[in-house]
Amino acid sequence: MTESHLRTLAELPFHVAGRFPKTVLMARCQGEDVVELSSREYFDAIRDFSLGLEGLGVAPGDRVAILADSRPEWTVTDLAILTLGAVTVPVYSTLPANQVGYILAHSGAKVVVAENPAQAAKIREERHRLPALGAIIVIDGQDAVGSLSPHESEVAEHGFASVTERGHRRLMTEDGLGRAFKERAHSFDPDSLATIIYTSGTTGSPKGVMLSHHNFLSNVIDVETVISLTDEDTTLSFLPLSHAFERTAVYLYLYKGATVVFAEAIDTVGRDMQRVQPTVMTGVPRVYEKLRARIVGAVAEAPRLRQALFAWAVGVGHTVATERLGGRVPGWLTRLQTPVADRLVLSKIRARTGGRLRFVVSGSAPLSREVAEFLYAVGLPVLEGYGLTETAPVLTANALGATRLGTVGRALPRVELRIAEDGEIMARGPNVMVGYYENPEATAACIQDGWFHTGDIGHLDDDGYLSITDRKKEIIVTAGGKNVAPQPIEALLKRDAIVAEAMLVGDRRPYVSVVLVPDMPMLEQRVRVEGLASGSLEELVERTDVRALFQPIVDQANTDLANYQQIKRFVLLPAEFSVETGELTPTLKLKRRVVAERWSAVIEQLYAA
């Protein structure tokens, strides 16, 4: 492992500008355009905004929040904060005002950088509980300095451009300011606090995870030994930077000089992949599940000859992937068929992702083996890893050429893993958090004798590959005292494209049931193929003939399960889970408590008999 010359993240802008003087370092898709920044422009933007923040009174140790979607200005703001010695507090833009207010109040944020007036309005709504707040900076739609209201004029509202310009004017008029900026950025202690990330959490109130500069940098350096990147790579970024996974990924991209292009929105990722033609991409399982479902769905409506050709080609790809992952050379017949399968089918599938992807990375939640095998079969190696916000975030990763499907890989070079007697995964390493902000009890509960208790259940094989079984707190204990891990069973159900989400229920109940959320586009397509009458989602889920499409999916899953694990009853929900309705976290993980509360009447019906 090669040690980095970087001591803190505050030195990262200087590293990038000095080592990777690129004409396009960062960009963002906007409509028909791609707005680009060179390495020099990116560095200047960070420096000028940092000096502008300092001009507003931000000092080392102050908390500055970012309430915005992922875009170049997000990373400019983040690194500008860090070069000041201040602390970044990321806030998901999807959160409602009261949750935004909680995070800003708990962290004591002095300044908030908001994406637009709509996000700024959330802060105004919560102003009464934010005594530390001194300024709001709005990225879009605000150029001049204003104020919140006459009776709250102590909280000024500025445009992002005006703060950047203010910083640039300081640079031009104050002697030695550029040198002082550099010296200060290189003066911070690696163990100083870099960020407080409030976990979105699937249950309970969010906790503020404190991560130091060293936590992040140690993780970046360790991940770099597993995932090969160069300054010739281009990545399309679309996950929220408020989450540690994508934020650390972007730090890694910058550290290696890769070009980072932000998608315009999650809904435009397909279009933007074609335009950007990325070589590397990070995503969460739901993204890859949808990619596979769309491809499979499109084939289902094709003529039978094309369906047969697709099945043959993917079969060839699957054989090649299986042999190579096992360290073997495919047989002569497979080698003969491979170029034909690739030319006729597989290359066309990859073209939908831009045609240049070397590999994709999956994290944040378990990726089903079926989806991973499909991606490998079509020539898109997927590297699954594992970690938590509290570990900055990566603990394990599968490496190219040493991937073991069904696992999340081996521990990073400086990470130690241990499995407790009850199966809980424990970790130790330089990436483990400082602690929870103003919550020593929670910190002491999860870090004991230097070991961080992850709350996940898993096991290590003889070669050190980790497999995740489930969340410790999500284990279902039936009325008969049997323990049922829901995630593997839910993954079995989601193998079929018409199932968007599945959530097992049955805690303290006599048997296990499941609530299923249909994937509406895939269900409509299946209904057409089967010659059934169409209708709205609300109408379809009530129909016996539609319910009959899901029964074989449940039956097939049950064949792989012990009797006490088997699903006895299921219900179809008439609405998709979403971040906006609170049933999914911003990284698309199930909030089981929220789902159980919202659909409690439906769940009770499963046990009414």
Coordinates of C-alpha atoms in Angstrom, one line a residue, residues 207 390 424 426-427 432-433 435-436 440-448 450-455:
K207 CA -27.3 10.7 14.9
E390 CA -19.5 5.5 10.8
E424 CA -22.5 -9.3 14.6
M426 CA -17.2 -5.7 14.3
A427 CA -14.6 -3.5 12.7
V432 CA -13.8 4.4 12.2
M433 CA -15.5 7.6 13.3
G435 CA -18.0 9.3 17.6
Y436 CA -21.5 10.6 17.6
P440 CA -21.4 10.0 24.2
E441 CA -23.9 7.3 25.3
A442 CA -24.5 6.2 21.7
T443 CA -20.8 6.3 21.0
A444 CA -19.9 4.2 24.0
A445 CA -22.7 1.7 23.0
C446 CA -21.2 1.0 19.6
I447 CA -17.5 1.4 20.1
Q448 CA -16.2 -1.0 22.7
G450 CA -11.7 0.0 20.0
W451 CA -14.1 -2.2 18.0
F452 CA -17.0 -0.7 16.2
H453 CA -20.2 -2.8 16.4
T454 CA -21.8 -2.5 13.0
G455 CA -25.3 -3.8 13.8

